[in-house]
Short mmCIF file of C-alpha atoms and ligand atoms in Angstrom, two decimals:
data_model
loop_
_atom_site.label_atom_id
_atom_site.label_comp_id
_atom_site.label_asym_id
_atom_site.label_seq_id
_atom_site.Cartn_x
_atom_site.Cartn_y
_atom_site.Cartn_z
CA MET K 7 72.11 -48.31 -23.16
CA GLY K 8 74.29 -45.72 -25.04
CA THR K 9 76.82 -44.78 -26.58
CA ARG K 10 79.59 -48.24 -26.40
CA VAL K 11 82.49 -49.47 -27.74
CA ARG K 12 85.33 -51.70 -28.08
CA PHE K 13 88.30 -53.01 -28.38
CA ALA K 14 88.85 -56.01 -29.53
CA PRO K 15 92.59 -57.67 -29.52
CA SER K 16 93.40 -61.04 -30.87
CA PRO K 17 95.60 -62.52 -28.38
CA THR K 18 99.01 -62.20 -29.80
CA GLY K 19 101.17 -62.02 -26.29
CA ASP K 20 102.14 -58.26 -26.58
CA LEU K 21 100.58 -54.91 -27.63
CA HIS K 22 101.39 -54.05 -31.16
CA ILE K 23 102.02 -50.34 -31.52
CA GLY K 24 98.65 -50.19 -34.25
CA SER K 25 96.26 -51.84 -31.42
CA VAL K 26 97.80 -49.39 -28.74
CA ARG K 27 96.26 -46.84 -31.29
CA THR K 28 93.01 -48.83 -31.88
CA ALA K 29 92.50 -49.34 -28.40
CA LEU K 30 93.44 -45.63 -27.23
CA TYR K 31 91.11 -43.81 -30.16
CA ASN K 32 88.51 -46.07 -28.93
CA PHE K 33 89.75 -45.17 -25.22
CA LEU K 34 89.07 -41.82 -26.48
CA PHE K 35 86.06 -41.71 -27.76
CA ALA K 36 84.80 -43.40 -25.69
CA ARG K 37 85.66 -40.78 -22.77
CA HIS K 38 84.95 -37.66 -24.47
CA GLU K 39 81.28 -38.82 -25.47
CA LYS K 40 80.31 -40.17 -21.77
CA ALA K 41 79.91 -43.61 -23.88
CA THR K 42 80.82 -47.22 -22.57
CA PHE K 43 84.66 -48.68 -23.54
CA VAL K 44 84.31 -52.31 -23.71
CA LEU K 45 88.02 -54.89 -24.22
CA ARG K 46 87.05 -58.50 -26.17
CA ILE K 47 89.37 -60.67 -26.52
CA GLU K 48 89.19 -62.48 -29.70
CA ASP K 49 90.36 -65.47 -28.67
CA THR K 50 89.04 -68.13 -31.29
CA ASP K 51 91.71 -68.74 -32.73
CA GLN K 52 94.71 -69.34 -30.14
CA LYS K 53 95.75 -72.08 -28.73
CA ARG K 54 96.97 -69.96 -25.15
CA ASN K 55 95.07 -70.07 -22.05
CA LYS K 56 92.99 -67.32 -21.15
CA GLU K 57 95.51 -65.89 -18.33
CA GLU K 58 98.86 -66.14 -20.74
CA ALA K 59 96.19 -64.79 -23.83
CA LEU K 60 95.09 -61.66 -21.57
CA ARG K 61 98.35 -61.14 -20.00
CA GLY K 62 100.24 -58.79 -22.12
CA ILE K 63 96.93 -57.05 -23.45
CA THR K 64 95.99 -55.51 -19.70
CA ASP K 65 99.80 -54.84 -19.21
CA GLY K 66 100.45 -52.93 -22.30
CA LEU K 67 96.45 -51.30 -21.52
CA ALA K 68 98.10 -50.84 -18.32
CA TRP K 69 101.23 -49.42 -19.01
CA ALA K 70 99.62 -47.03 -21.68
CA GLY K 71 97.24 -45.85 -18.77
CA LEU K 72 93.78 -46.88 -20.73
CA THR K 73 91.53 -48.59 -18.67
CA TRP K 74 88.04 -50.03 -19.76
CA ASP K 75 84.50 -50.03 -18.20
CA GLU K 76 83.04 -53.73 -19.07
CA GLY K 77 85.01 -56.98 -19.88
CA PRO K 78 87.22 -59.07 -20.81
CA VAL K 79 85.10 -60.84 -22.57
CA PHE K 80 86.81 -63.87 -24.01
CA GLN K 81 85.22 -64.93 -27.14
CA SER K 82 85.96 -68.72 -26.00
CA ASP K 83 83.45 -67.94 -23.50
CA ARG K 84 80.46 -67.29 -25.96
CA LEU K 85 80.21 -70.74 -28.76
CA ASP K 86 77.24 -71.79 -27.53
CA LEU K 87 75.67 -67.89 -28.13
CA TYR K 88 78.02 -68.07 -32.32
CA ALA K 89 76.18 -71.55 -32.31
CA GLU K 90 72.51 -70.32 -32.51
CA CYS K 91 73.14 -67.54 -34.45
CA ALA K 92 75.15 -69.99 -36.94
CA ARG K 93 71.94 -72.80 -37.05
CA ARG K 94 69.35 -69.41 -37.33
CA LEU K 95 71.16 -68.72 -40.46
CA GLU K 96 71.89 -71.93 -41.97
CA ALA K 97 67.73 -72.31 -41.27
CA SER K 98 66.57 -69.86 -43.23
CA GLY K 99 69.09 -70.74 -45.88
CA ARG K 100 71.42 -68.13 -45.80
CA ALA K 101 74.22 -70.85 -44.84
CA TYR K 102 75.09 -73.94 -46.18
CA TRP K 103 77.48 -77.29 -45.28
CA ARG K 104 80.75 -77.32 -47.24
CA ASP K 105 83.42 -79.81 -47.14
CA ASP K 106 86.51 -78.18 -47.82
CA PRO K 107 89.12 -81.01 -48.80
CA GLY K 108 91.52 -81.16 -45.86
CA LYS K 109 90.10 -78.70 -44.24
CA GLY K 110 87.04 -80.81 -42.86
CA ARG K 111 83.08 -79.53 -43.25
CA ALA K 112 82.92 -75.88 -42.66
CA LEU K 113 79.97 -73.52 -42.68
CA VAL K 114 79.55 -71.68 -45.31
CA PHE K 115 77.39 -67.84 -44.98
CA ARG K 116 76.37 -66.45 -48.57
CA ILE K 117 76.94 -63.50 -48.78
CA ASP K 118 74.85 -60.01 -50.66
CA ARG K 119 75.04 -60.59 -54.45
CA ARG K 120 75.35 -57.02 -54.60
CA LYS K 121 77.02 -52.72 -53.86
CA ILE K 122 77.01 -52.30 -50.21
CA GLY K 123 77.36 -48.55 -48.90
CA TRP K 124 78.17 -47.58 -45.56
CA ASP K 125 78.71 -44.04 -44.07
CA ASP K 126 82.59 -44.22 -42.86
CA LEU K 127 82.98 -42.20 -39.36
CA VAL K 128 86.49 -41.32 -41.41
CA HIS K 129 86.20 -41.73 -44.71
CA GLY K 130 82.46 -40.44 -45.42
CA PRO K 131 80.06 -42.31 -47.50
CA SER K 132 81.80 -46.07 -48.58
CA ALA K 133 80.66 -48.41 -50.35
CA ARG K 134 82.20 -52.00 -51.82
CA ASP K 135 80.54 -54.08 -54.26
CA ILE K 136 81.02 -57.64 -52.85
CA SER K 137 78.89 -59.79 -55.54
CA ALA K 138 82.07 -60.80 -56.78
CA ASP K 139 83.44 -62.36 -53.72
CA PRO K 140 82.88 -65.87 -52.38
CA ASP K 141 80.99 -66.95 -50.01
CA LEU K 142 82.30 -66.49 -46.14
CA VAL K 143 83.07 -69.36 -43.88
CA ILE K 144 81.85 -68.76 -40.51
CA VAL K 145 82.09 -71.72 -38.13
CA LYS K 146 85.48 -73.88 -39.15
CA SER K 147 85.87 -77.63 -38.96
CA ASP K 148 86.85 -77.36 -35.58
CA GLY K 149 83.35 -75.75 -34.60
CA PHE K 150 84.71 -72.62 -34.46
CA PRO K 151 83.66 -69.09 -35.99
CA THR K 152 85.50 -67.06 -37.55
CA TYR K 153 87.18 -63.56 -37.11
CA ASN K 154 83.98 -61.74 -38.93
CA PHE K 155 81.33 -64.01 -37.64
CA ALA K 156 82.31 -64.09 -34.25
CA CYS K 157 82.74 -60.16 -34.33
CA VAL K 158 79.12 -59.63 -35.52
CA VAL K 159 77.70 -61.63 -33.33
CA ASP K 160 79.59 -60.39 -30.48
CA ASP K 161 79.15 -56.17 -31.20
CA HIS K 162 75.35 -56.99 -31.74
CA ASP K 163 74.46 -58.86 -28.52
CA MET K 164 77.24 -56.38 -26.59
CA ASN K 165 75.17 -53.72 -28.07
CA ILE K 166 78.40 -51.86 -29.42
CA THR K 167 76.84 -48.56 -31.48
CA HIS K 168 79.81 -47.64 -33.23
CA VAL K 169 83.13 -49.82 -33.81
CA LEU K 170 86.79 -48.22 -35.08
CA ARG K 171 89.10 -49.77 -36.51
CA GLY K 172 91.93 -50.32 -38.58
CA ASP K 173 92.02 -49.78 -42.69
CA GLU K 174 92.80 -53.67 -42.08
CA HIS K 175 89.61 -54.63 -41.18
CA PHE K 176 87.98 -52.33 -44.40
CA ALA K 177 87.84 -54.74 -46.56
CA ASN K 178 85.74 -57.00 -43.61
CA THR K 179 83.15 -54.24 -43.29
CA PRO K 180 81.10 -55.04 -46.32
CA LYS K 181 81.13 -58.60 -44.91
CA GLN K 182 79.49 -57.69 -41.39
CA ILE K 183 77.08 -56.01 -42.76
CA SER K 184 75.74 -58.91 -45.52
CA LEU K 185 75.88 -60.75 -42.39
CA TYR K 186 74.00 -58.27 -39.30
CA ARG K 187 71.77 -57.75 -42.91
CA ALA K 188 70.44 -61.72 -42.52
CA LEU K 189 70.66 -62.08 -39.25
CA GLU K 190 68.30 -58.62 -39.45
CA TRP K 191 70.15 -57.09 -37.30
CA ALA K 192 71.03 -53.40 -37.33
CA PRO K 193 75.00 -52.97 -38.00
CA PRO K 194 76.72 -50.05 -35.80
CA VAL K 195 78.47 -47.10 -37.40
CA PHE K 196 82.02 -47.74 -38.82
CA GLY K 197 84.71 -46.07 -38.88
CA HIS K 198 88.33 -46.88 -39.91
CA MET K 199 91.59 -45.09 -38.92
CA PRO K 200 95.04 -45.34 -41.26
CA LEU K 201 97.60 -47.61 -42.10
CA ILE K 202 100.90 -46.73 -39.90
CA LEU K 203 104.03 -47.32 -41.93
CA ASP K 204 107.23 -47.91 -41.21
CA PRO K 205 109.71 -45.13 -41.89
CA ASP K 206 110.64 -47.16 -45.16
CA GLY K 207 106.64 -46.08 -46.46
CA GLU K 208 106.02 -50.34 -45.83
CA LYS K 209 103.39 -52.02 -43.48
CA LEU K 210 104.67 -52.53 -39.78
CA SER K 211 106.26 -56.01 -39.57
CA LYS K 212 106.98 -58.08 -37.17
CA ARG K 213 109.87 -59.30 -39.73
CA LYS K 214 111.32 -56.01 -39.44
CA MET K 215 111.61 -56.21 -35.82
CA GLU K 216 115.59 -56.04 -34.99
CA LYS K 217 115.56 -53.29 -37.98
CA TYR K 218 112.91 -51.17 -36.11
CA ALA K 219 115.35 -51.65 -32.78
CA ASN K 220 118.47 -50.21 -34.12
CA ILE K 221 116.66 -47.41 -34.68
CA GLY K 222 114.76 -47.08 -31.82
CA LEU K 223 111.41 -48.17 -33.59
CA PRO K 224 109.17 -49.79 -31.36
CA VAL K 225 106.04 -52.27 -32.72
CA VAL K 226 105.33 -53.58 -29.69
CA VAL K 227 104.47 -52.35 -25.72
CA GLU K 228 107.75 -54.67 -23.76
CA GLU K 229 109.55 -52.99 -27.08
CA CYS K 230 108.75 -49.38 -25.46
CA ARG K 231 109.95 -49.88 -22.37
CA ARG K 232 113.14 -51.98 -22.99
CA LEU K 233 113.86 -49.18 -25.53
CA GLY K 234 113.30 -46.56 -22.28
CA TYR K 235 109.77 -44.35 -23.96
CA LEU K 236 107.59 -42.75 -21.35
CA PRO K 237 104.09 -43.95 -21.81
CA GLU K 238 102.51 -40.78 -22.11
CA ALA K 239 105.29 -40.28 -24.46
CA VAL K 240 103.94 -43.35 -26.62
CA VAL K 241 100.72 -42.51 -25.86
CA ASN K 242 100.93 -38.44 -27.30
CA PHE K 243 103.53 -39.86 -30.09
CA VAL K 244 100.36 -42.38 -31.18
CA ALA K 245 97.56 -40.88 -30.63
CA LEU K 246 99.19 -38.21 -33.45
CA LEU K 247 99.19 -41.20 -35.70
CA GLY K 248 96.40 -40.18 -37.92
CA TRP K 249 94.62 -37.55 -36.03
CA SER K 250 95.11 -34.22 -35.31
CA PRO K 251 93.33 -32.32 -32.73
CA GLY K 252 93.36 -28.95 -35.09
CA HIS K 253 95.62 -26.97 -33.18
CA ASP K 254 99.50 -27.03 -33.30
CA ILE K 255 100.27 -28.12 -30.08
CA GLU K 256 101.93 -31.33 -30.29
CA LEU K 257 101.81 -31.90 -26.44
CA MET K 258 99.28 -33.34 -25.41
CA THR K 259 97.87 -34.66 -21.72
CA LEU K 260 95.19 -37.41 -22.07
CA ASP K 261 92.63 -35.23 -20.52
CA GLU K 262 93.33 -32.67 -22.77
CA MET K 263 92.90 -35.78 -26.14
CA ILE K 264 89.78 -36.89 -24.26
CA ARG K 265 88.60 -33.39 -24.67
CA ALA K 266 89.93 -33.05 -29.06
CA PHE K 267 88.95 -36.24 -29.66
CA THR K 268 86.53 -36.87 -32.43
CA PRO K 269 86.69 -39.54 -34.82
CA GLU K 270 86.03 -36.52 -38.09
CA ARG K 271 89.41 -36.12 -37.53
CA ILE K 272 91.27 -39.28 -37.86
CA ASN K 273 93.11 -39.34 -41.57
CA THR K 274 92.26 -41.25 -43.95
CA THR K 275 96.60 -41.54 -45.25
CA PRO K 276 98.60 -43.56 -44.04
CA ALA K 277 100.44 -42.93 -40.87
CA ARG K 278 104.34 -42.86 -41.07
CA PHE K 279 106.44 -43.72 -38.17
CA LEU K 280 108.28 -41.39 -37.67
CA VAL K 281 110.96 -42.12 -35.56
CA ASP K 282 112.84 -38.86 -34.44
CA LYS K 283 109.40 -37.16 -33.77
CA LEU K 284 108.81 -39.51 -30.52
CA LEU K 285 112.05 -38.95 -30.21
CA TRP K 286 111.87 -35.42 -29.40
CA MET K 287 108.66 -36.06 -27.79
CA ASN K 288 109.83 -38.47 -25.65
CA GLY K 289 112.94 -36.25 -24.78
CA MET K 290 109.96 -33.49 -23.72
CA TYR K 291 108.27 -36.24 -21.21
CA ILE K 292 111.52 -36.67 -19.50
CA ARG K 293 111.94 -33.20 -18.83
CA ARG K 294 108.53 -32.13 -17.21
CA CYS K 295 109.18 -35.80 -15.35
CA ALA K 296 109.23 -34.99 -11.27
CA LEU K 297 112.82 -36.62 -10.80
CA ASP K 298 111.80 -38.84 -8.68
CA ARG K 299 109.36 -40.63 -10.99
CA LEU K 300 112.46 -40.37 -12.74
CA THR K 301 114.76 -42.05 -10.80
CA GLU K 302 112.20 -45.15 -10.66
CA LEU K 303 111.56 -45.50 -13.63
CA SER K 304 115.82 -44.98 -14.69
CA ARG K 305 116.65 -47.85 -11.53
CA PRO K 306 116.69 -50.68 -13.81
CA TYR K 307 118.58 -48.99 -16.89
CA ILE K 308 121.36 -48.86 -14.23
CA GLU K 309 121.45 -51.27 -11.63
CA SER K 310 121.18 -53.87 -14.84
CA ALA K 311 124.35 -53.01 -16.03
CA TYR K 312 125.93 -52.03 -12.95
CA GLY K 313 124.15 -54.23 -9.90
CA PRO K 314 121.86 -52.46 -6.98
CA GLN K 315 123.32 -48.85 -6.48
CA PRO K 316 122.48 -45.97 -3.44
CA PRO K 317 118.96 -44.66 -4.21
CA GLU K 318 120.84 -41.18 -3.44
CA LYS K 319 123.11 -41.57 -6.33
CA ILE K 320 120.39 -42.83 -8.52
CA ARG K 321 118.26 -40.13 -8.48
CA GLU K 322 121.79 -37.05 -8.40
CA ALA K 323 123.04 -39.49 -11.39
CA VAL K 324 119.51 -38.69 -13.43
CA ARG K 325 118.56 -35.23 -12.07
CA GLN K 326 122.36 -34.39 -13.98
CA GLN K 327 120.86 -37.22 -17.30
CA GLN K 328 117.23 -35.30 -16.85
CA GLU K 329 118.05 -31.91 -19.80
CA ARG K 330 120.26 -34.44 -22.80
CA LEU K 331 118.56 -37.33 -21.99
CA LYS K 332 116.44 -39.08 -25.23
CA ARG K 333 115.38 -42.54 -23.63
CA LEU K 334 116.27 -43.89 -20.44
CA ASP K 335 118.04 -46.74 -21.70
CA GLU K 336 120.90 -44.12 -23.17
CA LEU K 337 121.62 -43.99 -19.27
CA ALA K 338 124.12 -46.79 -19.01
CA LEU K 339 126.66 -45.23 -21.14
CA SER K 340 125.53 -42.05 -19.94
CA THR K 341 126.11 -42.85 -16.17
CA ARG K 342 128.70 -45.42 -16.99
CA PHE K 343 131.38 -42.71 -15.15
CA VAL K 344 129.63 -42.41 -12.39
CA PHE K 345 128.39 -46.52 -11.49
CA ALA K 346 131.46 -48.27 -13.22
CA SER K 347 134.10 -49.26 -10.85
CA ARG K 348 136.50 -48.42 -13.38
CA VAL K 349 136.69 -45.75 -15.92
CA GLU K 350 137.23 -46.70 -19.84
CA TYR K 351 139.63 -44.18 -21.39
CA ASP K 352 138.80 -43.19 -24.86
CA PRO K 353 142.06 -42.54 -26.75
CA LYS K 354 140.78 -39.96 -28.79
CA ALA K 355 140.28 -37.94 -25.54
CA VAL K 356 143.44 -39.09 -23.93
CA GLU K 357 145.54 -37.77 -26.93
CA LYS K 358 143.55 -34.50 -27.35
CA TRP K 359 143.32 -33.81 -24.24
CA LEU K 360 145.66 -34.96 -21.72
CA GLU K 361 149.13 -35.56 -24.18
CA PRO K 362 149.36 -32.27 -25.78
CA ASP K 363 152.36 -29.79 -24.00
CA GLY K 364 151.15 -27.75 -20.57
CA ALA K 365 147.79 -29.88 -19.83
CA ARG K 366 149.50 -32.55 -17.48
CA ALA K 367 150.72 -29.64 -15.68
CA LEU K 368 147.22 -27.92 -15.47
CA LEU K 369 145.98 -30.81 -14.61
CA ALA K 370 148.37 -31.26 -11.35
CA GLU K 371 147.33 -27.72 -10.72
CA VAL K 372 143.88 -28.32 -10.30
CA ARG K 373 143.91 -31.67 -8.88
CA LYS K 374 146.28 -29.19 -5.83
CA GLY K 375 143.72 -26.82 -5.57
CA LEU K 376 141.01 -30.07 -5.34
CA ALA K 377 142.77 -31.06 -2.87
CA ALA K 378 142.64 -28.68 -0.95
CA MET K 379 139.89 -27.29 -0.51
CA HIS K 380 137.68 -27.50 2.33
CA THR K 381 134.78 -28.39 0.37
CA MET K 382 134.37 -29.81 -2.68
CA ASP K 383 131.24 -27.70 -4.10
CA LYS K 384 130.03 -25.68 -7.15
CA GLU K 385 131.90 -22.32 -6.45
CA GLY K 386 134.91 -23.44 -4.87
CA ILE K 387 135.55 -24.84 -8.45
CA GLU K 388 134.28 -23.01 -10.06
CA ALA K 389 136.25 -19.91 -8.87
CA LEU K 390 139.70 -22.47 -9.05
CA LEU K 391 139.38 -22.71 -12.22
CA GLY K 392 138.60 -19.96 -13.05
CA ARG K 393 141.36 -19.06 -11.29
CA ILE K 394 144.29 -21.10 -13.50
CA VAL K 395 142.61 -19.95 -16.72
CA GLN K 396 143.14 -16.40 -15.34
CA GLU K 397 147.38 -17.19 -14.30
CA HIS K 398 147.81 -19.31 -16.94
CA GLN K 399 146.13 -16.60 -19.96
CA THR K 400 144.09 -19.85 -21.38
CA LYS K 401 140.95 -20.55 -22.01
CA LEU K 402 138.50 -22.70 -19.57
CA GLY K 403 138.30 -25.46 -21.65
CA HIS K 404 142.09 -26.33 -21.85
CA VAL K 405 141.08 -26.42 -17.54
CA ALA K 406 138.17 -27.77 -17.54
CA GLN K 407 137.81 -30.74 -20.61
CA PRO K 408 141.59 -32.61 -19.46
CA LEU K 409 139.80 -32.44 -16.12
CA ARG K 410 136.43 -34.08 -17.81
CA VAL K 411 138.71 -36.84 -19.46
CA ALA K 412 140.76 -37.76 -16.23
CA VAL K 413 137.55 -38.18 -14.11
CA THR K 414 134.79 -39.77 -16.89
CA GLY K 415 137.48 -41.26 -19.76
CA GLY K 416 135.65 -39.31 -22.75
CA THR K 417 135.06 -35.31 -23.83
CA VAL K 418 130.83 -35.70 -22.48
CA SER K 419 129.21 -35.43 -18.94
CA PRO K 420 127.05 -32.93 -16.85
CA PRO K 421 128.36 -29.56 -15.73
CA ILE K 422 132.14 -30.10 -14.22
CA HIS K 423 131.13 -29.11 -10.78
CA ASP K 424 128.08 -32.23 -10.97
CA THR K 425 130.61 -34.38 -12.32
CA LEU K 426 132.79 -33.86 -10.13
CA GLU K 427 130.98 -33.39 -7.01
CA ILE K 428 128.74 -36.67 -7.88
CA LEU K 429 132.43 -38.41 -7.49
CA GLY K 430 133.49 -36.92 -4.31
CA ARG K 431 136.67 -36.00 -4.13
CA ASP K 432 138.72 -39.90 -3.29
CA THR K 433 137.62 -40.76 -6.64
CA VAL K 434 138.24 -37.74 -8.75
CA LEU K 435 141.98 -37.49 -6.87
CA ALA K 436 143.01 -41.22 -7.73
CA ARG K 437 141.57 -41.44 -11.17
CA ILE K 438 143.43 -37.59 -12.66
CA ASP K 439 146.89 -39.51 -10.50
CA HIS K 440 145.53 -42.63 -12.77
CA ALA K 441 145.30 -40.47 -15.67
CA LEU K 442 148.07 -37.95 -15.38
CA GLU K 443 150.03 -41.47 -15.27
CA ILE K 444 148.61 -43.41 -18.03
CA ALA K 445 148.93 -39.85 -20.13
CA GLY K 446 153.04 -39.29 -18.55
CA SER K 447 153.76 -42.59 -19.66
CA LYS K 448 153.03 -42.08 -23.46
CA LYS K 449 155.22 -39.30 -23.70
N1 LIG O 529 90.97 -59.12 -33.66
C1 LIG O 529 90.55 -58.19 -34.53
C2 LIG O 529 91.62 -57.87 -34.12
O1 LIG O 529 92.81 -57.78 -33.73
C3 LIG O 529 89.67 -57.09 -34.31
C4 LIG O 529 88.78 -56.59 -35.32
C5 LIG O 529 87.58 -55.43 -35.17
O2 LIG O 529 88.01 -54.67 -34.14
O3 LIG O 529 87.36 -55.67 -35.55
O4 LIG O 529 92.35 -56.68 -35.86
#
C-alpha cells in the first residue's frame, strides 16, 4: 500500500496551532514521500455531532491550504472493529474486566512489564521501562474505546506506516507498542515533534488566550484569521516551529517546504512561539500579496469598522497601506482617516503642528493652492508644497505635517499626495477649513 500517514485530531471545535503544525508536518512528509495522507477524527470522547465536530477541523485545514487524500474517517463509526479487537485481547488473557468504583466496569489491558524500545524518527533510538506503569483501560464503562486503544487499532487497520505526532504522546508510545505486540501486529514508525512553548516558556494554554490575543499570538486558526494573519505566513511560521530546512532561507512556499521536508530535520528541543517573527513574516507576505487578493482579505476589517465602502476606495486604501502593514486588523485604525465620516483630532498633533505661530498661515496658503489647482494630483501637490517651502525658506515637514494633521487628525499617514488624493479635493478643503477653525479658536 505504500507509505501512509495520518492526521488524527480530536474534535474540539477549532483547530489549535499545535494541530496545524502536526497536520502540516504530516502533509509535508506525505507530499515529499508521495505517500497517502489520511484524515481521521478521534471522536470517541466527544458528544458533538459529526458535522459540527468536523467543521472546525476542515475549515482550519482548508484555510491553511492543507489537503488530505482519504477520509475523514470517524472513530465513532468503527466501534465494532474496536469491540472485536477487545474480544481478541480478552480471549488471549491480555485483557480483563475490572470494576472501577464510581465509574463502572472497564476492560483493562495487561501491559508488558518490561522496557520497550523503538527507533524514533526524530529522537533516534528511544526506550522506556513501563514495568511499573498501571494496566491500561482500553474500553470504558460506556463501551467506548480509549485513545491509546482506538489509535492502535486504527493505525493498524488503516495501514499507517509512519506516526508523526507531538511529544505529549511520547509516553503513550511504549504502551501502544505493547498493544501492537499483544495483537501480533507490526508497529508503525514513530516520530515525535517538540512541544510549542509560549513566549513565557510555558506550554501553550487555552487559559492564557486573552493574554495571547493582546500580544498578537494566535492559539487557534480562528484567532489567526481574526488578527489578520495570512494563511501562507502562518503555515510558513508554523513549519519553522520545530523544523528547519537546513539553510538560512526562512520564507518558503509550500512547494519549497515539500521539497525540503525530512523528519530528520525536526528538532528535539521545544520550540518557542516568537510573535515578532510571525509579525515580520506576515508583513513580508502582505507585501508580496497581489493587490486584488489583499483587497478581498482586507475588506472585512474595513467594512466591519466603517460599514460598506466602494470597492475602488478600499483597493486604493489597501494599496496605500500595503508596504507598512503587519496585520490586516491594523487597517481599521490606519484607514480611519479615509472611511470615518469625521476626523478625530489628536490634541498633541494639533498642538505641535497647527498651533505654533505661522503654521496656520502656511496651511491657509496650501489650501489656496490646492483649491486653485486644475487637477489635484501627485505632480501638482508636490510642486505646490515645494514652492511654498522655497518661498518661506522652511522645511517640507513644516508644510506637509500641518496639512497631514488637518486632513487625517494625526501625524502618521501614507505619503501626503496619496493621503490627499484618496480623500478627494472637497473633503480635503473642508477638513483644512475645520482644522484652521479649531486651531485658531485655541489662540
Ligand atoms: N487525537 C490525538 C490528539 O489529537 C491523536 C494523537 C496521535 O496522533 O496519535 O492528540
